Amino acid sequence: MSRLRHAGTADQVRLVHHSAGRNPSAAAEHLFDGCLTDGPVGPVGLEIEAHCYDMADPVRRPGWDELTATIAALPALPGRSLVTVEPGGAVELSGPPADDPAAAIAAMTSDRATLRASFAQRGLGLVLLGADPLRPASRVNPGPRYHAMERFFRASQTGAAGAAMMTSTASVQVNLEAGPKRTWADRVRLAHALGPVMIAIAANSPVLGGGFTGWQSTRQRVWSQLDSARCGPILGESGDDPASDWARYALRAPVMLVHNPDPTPVTQWVPFADWADGRVLLGDRRPTMADLNYHLTTLFPPVRPRGFLEVRYLDSVPDAIWPAVVFTLATLLDDPVASDIAAEATESVATAWDRAAQVGLRDVRLHAAAQRCVRAAAERAPAEVQESMDLLARSVDQGRSPADDFADRAVRYGIADAVTQLAQGEL
């Protein structure tokens, strides 16, 4: 049975009080034991976020009541994805785990088609871009968690980046099994090493809030402006023990929110370990295990261990190529021969996160690594993914990412018209 599951939303986390969270050693043991699950690779889960636009007025941000009413009227989704609304009104599909990448892609493709058609009937378009190129950051989801997060980011002097992250970015997230325990270290290292190359391949956010930013993946740029203790990679110095790396990362990360009983922002820097051992009391108390579990939902590393591996560094990319991007990433991690190729190809660019986000495939080393990785995946692609793989391979060979296509469209037609065209389904 797959260890993957529907991710759900952080607002739906059930809080079960347990005193074990009060002891740093117990907390570390809990983190270590729950980090990764021993088992075979294969199953894949997908989550895809799309910005929602009024096709008649792309500057207008559809409101919460409008979005929830549209979702309530949806027919049954054939692939059984969950539908949720992000803080800024982006609509997310979270698919159940499928047996392999091709099955996950097929299910998500069918759900995307149903979702797009239903939203279009109400004059709304769903656009797959890594960042909102037109509208200023603004929250429409009234959830108390997101209100508290806004206050936290303002208090920590990252208000602009926090608001952009919450309300103006969108991604394709790929969830993969942790694999056999003996492979965890290599697997987690490779998932990180692939980050810069996959960011360059999938970069699709050259414009944010009405202006070109000079970055191919402005989404990645926004995330890099948040504190690295919460959003940076979890890898330790050697990367030989990812479970210990995750426990150390989570205990050192500052507490963002405390339930009292609603989420309340923590405006001073308090590592969870300091709360757990009583050096600092938050909400006039020590933490419970439920507090620790909730703390984990406020950590956003590019690869997050949740029993499985949650790969979070991809921009949202167009329907024509996201299947190929997903298949490439899953194949490079799950196929042993492709993994060896990817490990060798990415060795010289494994830490080039900012370089990848800024210039993408224009970097010679990233371009060469991307070509090797995509070719390795393309050689293993089944027929149902081949058309998308061919399109991705041609783009990568030309040194182009989706960001280049959108930039060309925005220059030719203007940003607003470019967004409207995509919202209306024009290729």
Short mmCIF file of C-alpha atoms in Angstrom, two decimals, residues 59-203:
data_model
loop_
_atom_site.label_atom_id
_atom_site.label_comp_id
_atom_site.label_asym_id
_atom_site.label_seq_id
_atom_site.Cartn_x
_atom_site.Cartn_y
_atom_site.Cartn_z
CA VAL A 59 -7.06 42.73 -12.85
CA ARG A 60 -9.98 41.77 -10.61
CA ARG A 61 -9.22 39.07 -8.06
CA PRO A 62 -12.22 36.74 -7.62
CA GLY A 63 -13.44 36.75 -4.03
CA TRP A 64 -13.77 33.97 -1.49
CA ASP A 65 -17.55 33.53 -1.82
CA GLU A 66 -17.28 33.43 -5.61
CA LEU A 67 -14.53 30.82 -5.54
CA THR A 68 -16.16 28.58 -2.95
CA ALA A 69 -19.51 28.72 -4.76
CA THR A 70 -17.81 27.71 -8.01
CA ILE A 71 -16.07 24.81 -6.27
CA ALA A 72 -19.28 23.72 -4.57
CA ALA A 73 -20.95 23.43 -7.99
CA LEU A 74 -18.21 21.23 -9.46
CA PRO A 75 -19.18 17.83 -10.82
CA ALA A 76 -17.39 14.80 -9.46
CA LEU A 77 -13.76 14.85 -10.55
CA PRO A 78 -12.83 11.63 -12.37
CA GLY A 79 -9.38 11.47 -10.80
CA ARG A 80 -10.74 12.17 -7.28
CA SER A 81 -8.56 15.20 -6.61
CA LEU A 82 -9.31 17.45 -3.67
CA VAL A 83 -9.93 21.11 -4.54
CA THR A 84 -8.77 23.87 -2.19
CA VAL A 85 -8.23 27.62 -2.37
CA GLU A 86 -4.85 29.15 -1.58
CA PRO A 87 -4.58 32.43 0.37
CA GLY A 88 -4.58 34.62 -2.75
CA GLY A 89 -7.35 32.72 -4.50
CA ALA A 90 -5.23 30.27 -6.49
CA VAL A 91 -7.06 26.97 -6.93
CA GLU A 92 -5.22 23.77 -6.08
CA LEU A 93 -5.92 20.23 -7.19
CA SER A 94 -4.43 17.57 -4.90
CA GLY A 95 -4.58 14.14 -6.45
CA PRO A 96 -4.59 10.83 -4.57
CA PRO A 97 -1.48 8.67 -4.99
CA ALA A 98 -1.35 6.69 -8.21
CA ASP A 99 0.63 3.58 -9.00
CA ASP A 100 3.15 5.31 -11.27
CA PRO A 101 3.85 8.70 -12.90
CA ALA A 102 1.79 7.97 -16.02
CA ALA A 103 -1.29 7.06 -13.97
CA ALA A 104 -0.91 10.14 -11.76
CA ILE A 105 -0.55 12.35 -14.85
CA ALA A 106 -3.62 10.83 -16.53
CA ALA A 107 -5.79 11.32 -13.45
CA MET A 108 -4.63 14.90 -12.92
CA THR A 109 -5.11 15.72 -16.61
CA SER A 110 -8.74 14.61 -16.47
CA ASP A 111 -9.37 16.57 -13.28
CA ARG A 112 -7.73 19.68 -14.72
CA ALA A 113 -10.03 19.48 -17.77
CA THR A 114 -13.15 19.15 -15.62
CA LEU A 115 -12.07 21.98 -13.34
CA ARG A 116 -11.22 24.35 -16.21
CA ALA A 117 -14.54 23.71 -17.94
CA SER A 118 -16.57 24.34 -14.79
CA PHE A 119 -14.72 27.54 -13.96
CA ALA A 120 -15.03 28.76 -17.56
CA GLN A 121 -18.81 28.44 -17.34
CA ARG A 122 -18.65 31.13 -14.65
CA GLY A 123 -16.29 33.33 -16.64
CA LEU A 124 -13.21 32.32 -14.65
CA GLY A 125 -9.92 31.10 -16.10
CA LEU A 126 -7.23 29.04 -14.39
CA VAL A 127 -3.72 30.03 -15.41
CA LEU A 128 -0.62 27.93 -14.79
CA LEU A 129 2.15 30.42 -14.01
CA GLY A 130 4.67 30.36 -11.18
CA ALA A 131 3.81 33.91 -10.14
CA ASP A 132 0.86 36.23 -10.67
CA PRO A 133 2.14 38.61 -13.36
CA LEU A 134 -0.60 41.19 -13.06
CA ARG A 135 -2.22 41.75 -9.67
CA PRO A 136 -0.71 43.05 -6.43
CA ALA A 137 -0.50 40.62 -3.54
CA SER A 138 -3.81 40.34 -1.72
CA ARG A 139 -5.36 37.66 0.47
CA VAL A 140 -8.91 36.40 -0.16
CA ASN A 141 -8.90 33.18 1.91
CA PRO A 142 -10.23 34.26 5.35
CA GLY A 143 -8.68 31.31 7.21
CA PRO A 144 -7.24 32.36 10.59
CA ARG A 145 -3.98 30.57 9.80
CA TYR A 146 -3.31 32.86 6.85
CA HIS A 147 -4.23 35.98 8.77
CA ALA A 148 -1.77 34.97 11.48
CA MET A 149 0.92 34.20 8.88
CA GLU A 150 0.52 37.70 7.43
CA ARG A 151 1.11 39.17 10.88
CA PHE A 152 4.13 36.92 11.42
CA PHE A 153 5.78 37.96 8.16
CA ARG A 154 5.19 41.65 8.85
CA ALA A 155 6.68 41.33 12.32
CA SER A 156 9.72 39.47 10.97
CA GLN A 157 10.46 42.19 8.37
CA THR A 158 9.56 39.90 5.46
CA GLY A 159 6.07 41.22 4.91
CA ALA A 160 6.37 41.82 1.17
CA ALA A 161 8.00 38.47 0.42
CA GLY A 162 5.60 36.67 2.75
CA ALA A 163 2.57 38.24 1.10
CA ALA A 164 3.89 37.41 -2.37
CA MET A 165 4.65 33.83 -1.36
CA MET A 166 1.19 33.32 0.10
CA THR A 167 -0.93 35.08 -2.52
CA SER A 168 1.06 35.44 -5.75
CA THR A 169 2.95 32.16 -6.31
CA ALA A 170 1.85 28.78 -7.62
CA SER A 171 3.58 25.45 -8.10
CA VAL A 172 3.46 21.90 -9.33
CA GLN A 173 4.26 19.67 -6.37
CA VAL A 174 5.42 16.08 -6.81
CA ASN A 175 5.11 13.58 -3.95
CA LEU A 176 7.25 10.45 -4.16
CA GLU A 177 7.83 7.53 -1.85
CA ALA A 178 10.86 7.70 0.43
CA GLY A 179 12.10 4.37 -0.92
CA PRO A 180 14.05 1.62 0.83
CA LYS A 181 15.82 2.85 3.95
CA ARG A 182 19.27 1.96 2.61
CA THR A 183 18.72 4.46 -0.24
CA TRP A 184 17.38 7.39 1.79
CA ALA A 185 20.59 9.40 1.97
CA ASP A 186 21.33 9.14 -1.76
CA ARG A 187 17.70 9.72 -2.64
CA VAL A 188 17.31 12.86 -0.54
CA ARG A 189 20.66 14.21 -1.76
CA LEU A 190 19.58 13.68 -5.37
CA ALA A 191 16.18 15.29 -4.78
CA HIS A 192 18.07 18.40 -3.64
CA ALA A 193 20.76 18.20 -6.32
CA LEU A 194 18.06 18.12 -8.98
CA GLY A 195 16.53 21.32 -7.59
CA PRO A 196 18.52 23.88 -9.61
CA VAL A 197 18.22 21.93 -12.87
CA MET A 198 14.48 21.35 -12.46
CA ILE A 199 13.95 24.99 -11.45
CA ALA A 200 15.70 26.07 -14.65
CA ILE A 201 13.66 23.64 -16.76
CA ALA A 202 10.33 24.63 -15.18
CA ALA A 203 10.96 28.36 -14.64
#
